[in-house]
Amino acid sequence: MIRKILSALIISTTLLMFGCDNNPGGQPGDTGKPEKKVEIENKTGEKTPGEPENKNPEKVKAAQIMEVKIYYPDESGNKLVAVERKIEIGNVKEKYSAAVNELIKQPQEKYLSGIFPKNAKLIDVKVENGTAYVNFDKSVITNFVGGSTGEEFLVGSVVDTLTEFPEIKQVKFLIDGKEIETLAGHVDLSVPIKRIENLLK
């Protein structure tokens, strides 16, 4: 009986000593080894603490200033006169519409005349295979008050302004995205118009 009690005490003491060696001064369940930190990848793209504000910032291009040549009729209505203008563009493709929008404005010079009707609006300009497709809204037609000379100079001012860009060889006029035959019945616009040199006297 005494031997059984002693054996039990020895086993208990051994187990206690083994437990203390593997968890010295630790808490129950503490192995004494440092915890391994597991990093979880943020697949949602949400900003996690300590993450840079924008890992892949988009390149924001500053507006560019370029000089273009546009054509207004002179005050006597005899010829088109070239003037230099500085336009602001966000990218290269915007230069065509920016040039035409500048042309729509009234000229600053007293010896030149505005040619576009009031409230005329350009929708866009697209260039394909040397042809510029100039798309105006219908106000260019509905508000047009000039005769044959006015129509000729309006068409000429647009064509000669855009053909200043070497990649443009001719201009096709559109109204609200549709082809037209004429603005006011005097100039045939059913086909693209090449540079009109005879107006540059």
PDB file of N, CA, C and O in Angstrom, residues 119-176:
ATOM      1  N   ASN A 119     -24.658  82.253 -80.631  1.00  0.00           N
ATOM      2  CA  ASN A 119     -24.946  80.997 -79.931  1.00  0.00           C
ATOM      3  C   ASN A 119     -24.557  79.752 -80.725  1.00  0.00           C
ATOM      4  O   ASN A 119     -25.018  78.649 -80.418  1.00  0.00           O
ATOM      5  N   ALA A 120     -23.724  79.928 -81.741  1.00  0.00           N
ATOM      6  CA  ALA A 120     -23.240  78.762 -82.483  1.00  0.00           C
ATOM      7  C   ALA A 120     -22.436  77.871 -81.540  1.00  0.00           C
ATOM      8  O   ALA A 120     -21.683  78.353 -80.690  1.00  0.00           O
ATOM      9  N   LYS A 121     -22.591  76.576 -81.696  1.00  0.00           N
ATOM     10  CA  LYS A 121     -21.927  75.632 -80.795  1.00  0.00           C
ATOM     11  C   LYS A 121     -21.289  74.493 -81.577  1.00  0.00           C
ATOM     12  O   LYS A 121     -21.913  73.886 -82.433  1.00  0.00           O
ATOM     13  N   LEU A 122     -20.039  74.227 -81.254  1.00  0.00           N
ATOM     14  CA  LEU A 122     -19.338  73.083 -81.826  1.00  0.00           C
ATOM     15  C   LEU A 122     -19.554  71.871 -80.923  1.00  0.00           C
ATOM     16  O   LEU A 122     -19.402  71.954 -79.703  1.00  0.00           O
ATOM     17  N   ILE A 123     -19.906  70.744 -81.512  1.00  0.00           N
ATOM     18  CA  ILE A 123     -20.073  69.512 -80.735  1.00  0.00           C
ATOM     19  C   ILE A 123     -18.736  68.784 -80.604  1.00  0.00           C
ATOM     20  O   ILE A 123     -18.289  68.477 -79.505  1.00  0.00           O
ATOM     21  N   ASP A 124     -18.097  68.514 -81.729  1.00  0.00           N
ATOM     22  CA  ASP A 124     -16.768  67.901 -81.677  1.00  0.00           C
ATOM     23  C   ASP A 124     -16.111  67.943 -83.052  1.00  0.00           C
ATOM     24  O   ASP A 124     -16.740  68.308 -84.044  1.00  0.00           O
ATOM     25  N   VAL A 125     -14.832  67.587 -83.064  1.00  0.00           N
ATOM     26  CA  VAL A 125     -14.071  67.457 -84.306  1.00  0.00           C
ATOM     27  C   VAL A 125     -13.318  66.133 -84.242  1.00  0.00           C
ATOM     28  O   VAL A 125     -12.580  65.878 -83.288  1.00  0.00           O
ATOM     29  N   LYS A 126     -13.528  65.308 -85.254  1.00  0.00           N
ATOM     30  CA  LYS A 126     -12.815  64.031 -85.327  1.00  0.00           C
ATOM     31  C   LYS A 126     -12.037  63.974 -86.630  1.00  0.00           C
ATOM     32  O   LYS A 126     -12.533  64.402 -87.670  1.00  0.00           O
ATOM     33  N   VAL A 127     -10.834  63.459 -86.560  1.00  0.00           N
ATOM     34  CA  VAL A 127      -9.976  63.384 -87.744  1.00  0.00           C
ATOM     35  C   VAL A 127      -9.696  61.927 -88.082  1.00  0.00           C
ATOM     36  O   VAL A 127      -9.242  61.153 -87.235  1.00  0.00           O
ATOM     37  N   GLU A 128     -10.002  61.564 -89.328  1.00  0.00           N
ATOM     38  CA  GLU A 128      -9.768  60.204 -89.797  1.00  0.00           C
ATOM     39  C   GLU A 128      -9.207  60.237 -91.219  1.00  0.00           C
ATOM     40  O   GLU A 128      -9.816  60.822 -92.115  1.00  0.00           O
ATOM     41  N   ASN A 129      -8.049  59.642 -91.385  1.00  0.00           N
ATOM     42  CA  ASN A 129      -7.433  59.512 -92.721  1.00  0.00           C
ATOM     43  C   ASN A 129      -7.349  60.841 -93.463  1.00  0.00           C
ATOM     44  O   ASN A 129      -7.668  60.933 -94.650  1.00  0.00           O
ATOM     45  N   GLY A 130      -6.954  61.877 -92.754  1.00  0.00           N
ATOM     46  CA  GLY A 130      -6.752  63.175 -93.381  1.00  0.00           C
ATOM     47  C   GLY A 130      -7.986  64.036 -93.502  1.00  0.00           C
ATOM     48  O   GLY A 130      -7.904  65.175 -93.977  1.00  0.00           O
ATOM     49  N   THR A 131      -9.130  63.517 -93.096  1.00  0.00           N
ATOM     50  CA  THR A 131     -10.379  64.280 -93.161  1.00  0.00           C
ATOM     51  C   THR A 131     -10.835  64.665 -91.755  1.00  0.00           C
ATOM     52  O   THR A 131     -10.916  63.807 -90.874  1.00  0.00           O
ATOM     53  N   ALA A 132     -11.110  65.945 -91.568  1.00  0.00           N
ATOM     54  CA  ALA A 132     -11.653  66.409 -90.294  1.00  0.00           C
ATOM     55  C   ALA A 132     -13.171  66.477 -90.407  1.00  0.00           C
ATOM     56  O   ALA A 132     -13.703  67.126 -91.308  1.00  0.00           O
ATOM     57  N   TYR A 133     -13.861  65.788 -89.510  1.00  0.00           N
ATOM     58  CA  TYR A 133     -15.319  65.819 -89.464  1.00  0.00           C
ATOM     59  C   TYR A 133     -15.727  66.811 -88.379  1.00  0.00           C
ATOM     60  O   TYR A 133     -15.570  66.538 -87.190  1.00  0.00           O
ATOM     61  N   VAL A 134     -16.231  67.974 -88.828  1.00  0.00           N
ATOM     62  CA  VAL A 134     -16.571  69.049 -87.900  1.00  0.00           C
ATOM     63  C   VAL A 134     -18.066  69.009 -87.643  1.00  0.00           C
ATOM     64  O   VAL A 134     -18.865  69.225 -88.550  1.00  0.00           O
ATOM     65  N   ASN A 135     -18.412  68.770 -86.400  1.00  0.00           N
ATOM     66  CA  ASN A 135     -19.811  68.550 -86.045  1.00  0.00           C
ATOM     67  C   ASN A 135     -20.346  69.734 -85.221  1.00  0.00           C
ATOM     68  O   ASN A 135     -19.967  69.912 -84.059  1.00  0.00           O
ATOM     69  N   PHE A 136     -21.220  70.534 -85.851  1.00  0.00           N
ATOM     70  CA  PHE A 136     -21.861  71.669 -85.166  1.00  0.00           C
ATOM     71  C   PHE A 136     -23.281  71.293 -84.767  1.00  0.00           C
ATOM     72  O   PHE A 136     -23.876  70.360 -85.337  1.00  0.00           O
ATOM     73  N   ASP A 137     -23.831  72.047 -83.819  1.00  0.00           N
ATOM     74  CA  ASP A 137     -25.256  71.849 -83.544  1.00  0.00           C
ATOM     75  C   ASP A 137     -26.066  72.693 -84.539  1.00  0.00           C
ATOM     76  O   ASP A 137     -25.512  73.501 -85.281  1.00  0.00           O
ATOM     77  N   LYS A 138     -27.357  72.485 -84.571  1.00  0.00           N
ATOM     78  CA  LYS A 138     -28.200  73.087 -85.613  1.00  0.00           C
ATOM     79  C   LYS A 138     -28.297  74.602 -85.534  1.00  0.00           C
ATOM     80  O   LYS A 138     -28.767  75.250 -86.481  1.00  0.00           O
ATOM     81  N   SER A 139     -27.816  75.199 -84.428  1.00  0.00           N
ATOM     82  CA  SER A 139     -27.882  76.663 -84.313  1.00  0.00           C
ATOM     83  C   SER A 139     -27.051  77.355 -85.393  1.00  0.00           C
ATOM     84  O   SER A 139     -27.327  78.503 -85.754  1.00  0.00           O
ATOM     85  N   VAL A 140     -26.039  76.668 -85.915  1.00  0.00           N
ATOM     86  CA  VAL A 140     -25.229  77.256 -86.992  1.00  0.00           C
ATOM     87  C   VAL A 140     -26.090  77.516 -88.221  1.00  0.00           C
ATOM     88  O   VAL A 140     -25.887  78.496 -88.950  1.00  0.00           O
ATOM     89  N   ILE A 141     -27.084  76.654 -88.448  1.00  0.00           N
ATOM     90  CA  ILE A 141     -27.997  76.835 -89.586  1.00  0.00           C
ATOM     91  C   ILE A 141     -29.162  77.747 -89.220  1.00  0.00           C
ATOM     92  O   ILE A 141     -29.479  78.693 -89.946  1.00  0.00           O
ATOM     93  N   THR A 142     -29.811  77.474 -88.094  1.00  0.00           N
ATOM     94  CA  THR A 142     -31.023  78.222 -87.738  1.00  0.00           C
ATOM     95  C   THR A 142     -30.743  79.695 -87.451  1.00  0.00           C
ATOM     96  O   THR A 142     -31.608  80.542 -87.682  1.00  0.00           O
ATOM     97  N   ASN A 143     -29.544  80.001 -86.973  1.00  0.00           N
ATOM     98  CA  ASN A 143     -29.218  81.397 -86.636  1.00  0.00           C
ATOM     99  C   ASN A 143     -28.367  82.086 -87.699  1.00  0.00           C
ATOM    100  O   ASN A 143     -27.953  83.231 -87.516  1.00  0.00           O
ATOM    101  N   PHE A 144     -28.128  81.401 -88.799  1.00  0.00           N
ATOM    102  CA  PHE A 144     -27.291  81.997 -89.840  1.00  0.00           C
ATOM    103  C   PHE A 144     -28.054  83.099 -90.568  1.00  0.00           C
ATOM    104  O   PHE A 144     -29.195  82.899 -91.002  1.00  0.00           O
ATOM    105  N   VAL A 145     -27.404  84.268 -90.702  1.00  0.00           N
ATOM    106  CA  VAL A 145     -28.082  85.416 -91.329  1.00  0.00           C
ATOM    107  C   VAL A 145     -27.321  85.946 -92.548  1.00  0.00           C
ATOM    108  O   VAL A 145     -27.770  86.874 -93.207  1.00  0.00           O
ATOM    109  N   GLY A 146     -26.180  85.369 -92.848  1.00  0.00           N
ATOM    110  CA  GLY A 146     -25.389  85.853 -93.981  1.00  0.00           C
ATOM    111  C   GLY A 146     -25.907  85.324 -95.300  1.00  0.00           C
ATOM    112  O   GLY A 146     -26.659  84.341 -95.355  1.00  0.00           O
ATOM    113  N   GLY A 147     -25.481  85.954 -96.370  1.00  0.00           N
ATOM    114  CA  GLY A 147     -25.842  85.507 -97.714  1.00  0.00           C
ATOM    115  C   GLY A 147     -24.799  84.549 -98.243  1.00  0.00           C
ATOM    116  O   GLY A 147     -24.136  83.832 -97.486  1.00  0.00           O
ATOM    117  N   SER A 148     -24.637  84.547 -99.555  1.00  0.00           N
ATOM    118  CA  SER A 148     -23.688  83.637-100.186  1.00  0.00           C
ATOM    119  C   SER A 148     -22.248  83.928 -99.761  1.00  0.00           C
ATOM    120  O   SER A 148     -21.453  83.010 -99.530  1.00  0.00           O
ATOM    121  N   THR A 149     -21.919  85.227 -99.632  1.00  0.00           N
ATOM    122  CA  THR A 149     -20.557  85.588 -99.220  1.00  0.00           C
ATOM    123  C   THR A 149     -20.290  85.156 -97.780  1.00  0.00           C
ATOM    124  O   THR A 149     -19.227  84.620 -97.461  1.00  0.00           O
ATOM    125  N   GLY A 150     -21.285  85.389 -96.922  1.00  0.00           N
ATOM    126  CA  GLY A 150     -21.135  84.999 -95.521  1.00  0.00           C
ATOM    127  C   GLY A 150     -20.954  83.495 -95.373  1.00  0.00           C
ATOM    128  O   GLY A 150     -20.142  83.031 -94.580  1.00  0.00           O
ATOM    129  N   GLU A 151     -21.715  82.731 -96.160  1.00  0.00           N
ATOM    130  CA  GLU A 151     -21.596  81.273 -96.089  1.00  0.00           C
ATOM    131  C   GLU A 151     -20.227  80.818 -96.596  1.00  0.00           C
ATOM    132  O   GLU A 151     -19.597  79.939 -96.013  1.00  0.00           O
ATOM    133  N   GLU A 152     -19.785  81.429 -97.671  1.00  0.00           N
ATOM    134  CA  GLU A 152     -18.484  81.067 -98.241  1.00  0.00           C
ATOM    135  C   GLU A 152     -17.357  81.339 -97.243  1.00  0.00           C
ATOM    136  O   GLU A 152     -16.447  80.526 -97.065  1.00  0.00           O
ATOM    137  N   PHE A 153     -17.442  82.482 -96.564  1.00  0.00           N
ATOM    138  CA  PHE A 153     -16.382  82.825 -95.610  1.00  0.00           C
ATOM    139  C   PHE A 153     -16.463  81.990 -94.337  1.00  0.00           C
ATOM    140  O   PHE A 153     -15.436  81.685 -93.732  1.00  0.00           O
ATOM    141  N   LEU A 154     -17.655  81.616 -93.917  1.00  0.00           N
ATOM    142  CA  LEU A 154     -17.767  80.745 -92.745  1.00  0.00           C
ATOM    143  C   LEU A 154     -17.124  79.393 -93.051  1.00  0.00           C
ATOM    144  O   LEU A 154     -16.322  78.883 -92.259  1.00  0.00           O
ATOM    145  N   VAL A 155     -17.492  78.830 -94.186  1.00  0.00           N
ATOM    146  CA  VAL A 155     -16.910  77.544 -94.578  1.00  0.00           C
ATOM    147  C   VAL A 155     -15.403  77.675 -94.750  1.00  0.00           C
ATOM    148  O   VAL A 155     -14.617  76.857 -94.260  1.00  0.00           O
ATOM    149  N   GLY A 156     -14.991  78.736 -95.434  1.00  0.00           N
ATOM    150  CA  GLY A 156     -13.562  78.938 -95.683  1.00  0.00           C
ATOM    151  C   GLY A 156     -12.758  79.138 -94.409  1.00  0.00           C
ATOM    152  O   GLY A 156     -11.633  78.629 -94.289  1.00  0.00           O
ATOM    153  N   SER A 157     -13.320  79.862 -93.455  1.00  0.00           N
ATOM    154  CA  SER A 157     -12.579  80.111 -92.209  1.00  0.00           C
ATOM    155  C   SER A 157     -12.351  78.810 -91.445  1.00  0.00           C
ATOM    156  O   SER A 157     -11.270  78.590 -90.879  1.00  0.00           O
ATOM    157  N   VAL A 158     -13.353  77.930 -91.438  1.00  0.00           N
ATOM    158  CA  VAL A 158     -13.206  76.639 -90.753  1.00  0.00           C
ATOM    159  C   VAL A 158     -12.207  75.746 -91.497  1.00  0.00           C
ATOM    160  O   VAL A 158     -11.296  75.167 -90.889  1.00  0.00           O
ATOM    161  N   VAL A 159     -12.376  75.640 -92.806  1.00  0.00           N
ATOM    162  CA  VAL A 159     -11.519  74.764 -93.601  1.00  0.00           C
ATOM    163  C   VAL A 159     -10.064  75.225 -93.552  1.00  0.00           C
ATOM    164  O   VAL A 159      -9.144  74.420 -93.318  1.00  0.00           O
ATOM    165  N   ASP A 160      -9.828  76.514 -93.758  1.00  0.00           N
ATOM    166  CA  ASP A 160      -8.450  76.993 -93.784  1.00  0.00           C
ATOM    167  C   ASP A 160      -7.806  76.964 -92.402  1.00  0.00           C
ATOM    168  O   ASP A 160      -6.581  76.805 -92.286  1.00  0.00           O
ATOM    169  N   THR A 161      -8.608  77.100 -91.350  1.00  0.00           N
ATOM    170  CA  THR A 161      -8.061  76.985 -89.987  1.00  0.00           C
ATOM    171  C   THR A 161      -7.631  75.553 -89.709  1.00  0.00           C
ATOM    172  O   THR A 161      -6.523  75.305 -89.209  1.00  0.00           O
ATOM    173  N   LEU A 162      -8.483  74.590 -90.031  1.00  0.00           N
ATOM    174  CA  LEU A 162      -8.159  73.193 -89.724  1.00  0.00           C
ATOM    175  C   LEU A 162      -7.073  72.625 -90.632  1.00  0.00           C
ATOM    176  O   LEU A 162      -6.281  71.779 -90.199  1.00  0.00           O
ATOM    177  N   THR A 163      -7.018  73.079 -91.886  1.00  0.00           N
ATOM    178  CA  THR A 163      -5.968  72.563 -92.764  1.00  0.00           C
ATOM    179  C   THR A 163      -4.605  73.185 -92.472  1.00  0.00           C
ATOM    180  O   THR A 163      -3.616  72.838 -93.125  1.00  0.00           O
ATOM    181  N   GLU A 164      -4.546  74.063 -91.489  1.00  0.00           N
ATOM    182  CA  GLU A 164      -3.247  74.516 -90.989  1.00  0.00           C
ATOM    183  C   GLU A 164      -2.530  73.358 -90.287  1.00  0.00           C
ATOM    184  O   GLU A 164      -1.308  73.335 -90.217  1.00  0.00           O
ATOM    185  N   PHE A 165      -3.308  72.406 -89.758  1.00  0.00           N
ATOM    186  CA  PHE A 165      -2.706  71.212 -89.183  1.00  0.00           C
ATOM    187  C   PHE A 165      -2.299  70.300 -90.340  1.00  0.00           C
ATOM    188  O   PHE A 165      -3.152  69.921 -91.164  1.00  0.00           O
ATOM    189  N   PRO A 166      -1.042  69.932 -90.462  1.00  0.00           N
ATOM    190  CA  PRO A 166      -0.567  69.191 -91.641  1.00  0.00           C
ATOM    191  C   PRO A 166      -1.245  67.846 -91.849  1.00  0.00           C
ATOM    192  O   PRO A 166      -1.296  67.345 -92.973  1.00  0.00           O
ATOM    193  N   GLU A 167      -1.794  67.254 -90.789  1.00  0.00           N
ATOM    194  CA  GLU A 167      -2.443  65.951 -90.935  1.00  0.00           C
ATOM    195  C   GLU A 167      -3.856  66.047 -91.498  1.00  0.00           C
ATOM    196  O   GLU A 167      -4.473  65.038 -91.841  1.00  0.00           O
ATOM    197  N   ILE A 168      -4.385  67.280 -91.608  1.00  0.00           N
ATOM    198  CA  ILE A 168      -5.740  67.474 -92.144  1.00  0.00           C
ATOM    199  C   ILE A 168      -5.651  68.003 -93.571  1.00  0.00           C
ATOM    200  O   ILE A 168      -5.058  69.053 -93.819  1.00  0.00           O
ATOM    201  N   LYS A 169      -6.251  67.289 -94.492  1.00  0.00           N
ATOM    202  CA  LYS A 169      -6.220  67.664 -95.902  1.00  0.00           C
ATOM    203  C   LYS A 169      -7.555  68.221 -96.395  1.00  0.00           C
ATOM    204  O   LYS A 169      -7.592  68.966 -97.374  1.00  0.00           O
ATOM    205  N   GLN A 170      -8.653  67.865 -95.709  1.00  0.00           N
ATOM    206  CA  GLN A 170      -9.969  68.325 -96.125  1.00  0.00           C
ATOM    207  C   GLN A 170     -10.918  68.271 -94.928  1.00  0.00           C
ATOM    208  O   GLN A 170     -10.617  67.634 -93.908  1.00  0.00           O
ATOM    209  N   VAL A 171     -12.064  68.947 -95.073  1.00  0.00           N
ATOM    210  CA  VAL A 171     -13.007  69.080 -93.957  1.00  0.00           C
ATOM    211  C   VAL A 171     -14.407  68.700 -94.413  1.00  0.00           C
ATOM    212  O   VAL A 171     -14.873  69.151 -95.468  1.00  0.00           O
ATOM    213  N   LYS A 172     -15.075  67.892 -93.610  1.00  0.00           N
ATOM    214  CA  LYS A 172     -16.476  67.510 -93.865  1.00  0.00           C
ATOM    215  C   LYS A 172     -17.344  68.117 -92.772  1.00  0.00           C
ATOM    216  O   LYS A 172     -17.068  67.954 -91.578  1.00  0.00           O
ATOM    217  N   PHE A 173     -18.390  68.822 -93.180  1.00  0.00           N
ATOM    218  CA  PHE A 173     -19.282  69.489 -92.230  1.00  0.00           C
ATOM    219  C   PHE A 173     -20.451  68.574 -91.853  1.00  0.00           C
ATOM    220  O   PHE A 173     -21.077  67.950 -92.717  1.00  0.00           O
ATOM    221  N   LEU A 174     -20.745  68.536 -90.556  1.00  0.00           N
ATOM    222  CA  LEU A 174     -21.878  67.775 -90.027  1.00  0.00           C
ATOM    223  C   LEU A 174     -22.721  68.685 -89.140  1.00  0.00           C
ATOM    224  O   LEU A 174     -22.192  69.617 -88.514  1.00  0.00           O
ATOM    225  N   ILE A 175     -24.003  68.414 -89.087  1.00  0.00           N
ATOM    226  CA  ILE A 175     -24.907  69.101 -88.153  1.00  0.00           C
ATOM    227  C   ILE A 175     -25.570  68.033 -87.291  1.00  0.00           C
ATOM    228  O   ILE A 175     -26.248  67.148 -87.799  1.00  0.00           O
ATOM    229  N   ASP A 176     -25.351  68.127 -85.995  1.00  0.00           N
ATOM    230  CA  ASP A 176     -25.875  67.121 -85.049  1.00  0.00           C
ATOM    231  C   ASP A 176     -25.514  65.702 -85.477  1.00  0.00           C
ATOM    232  O   ASP A 176     -26.317  64.778 -85.395  1.00  0.00           O
TER     233      ASP A 176
END
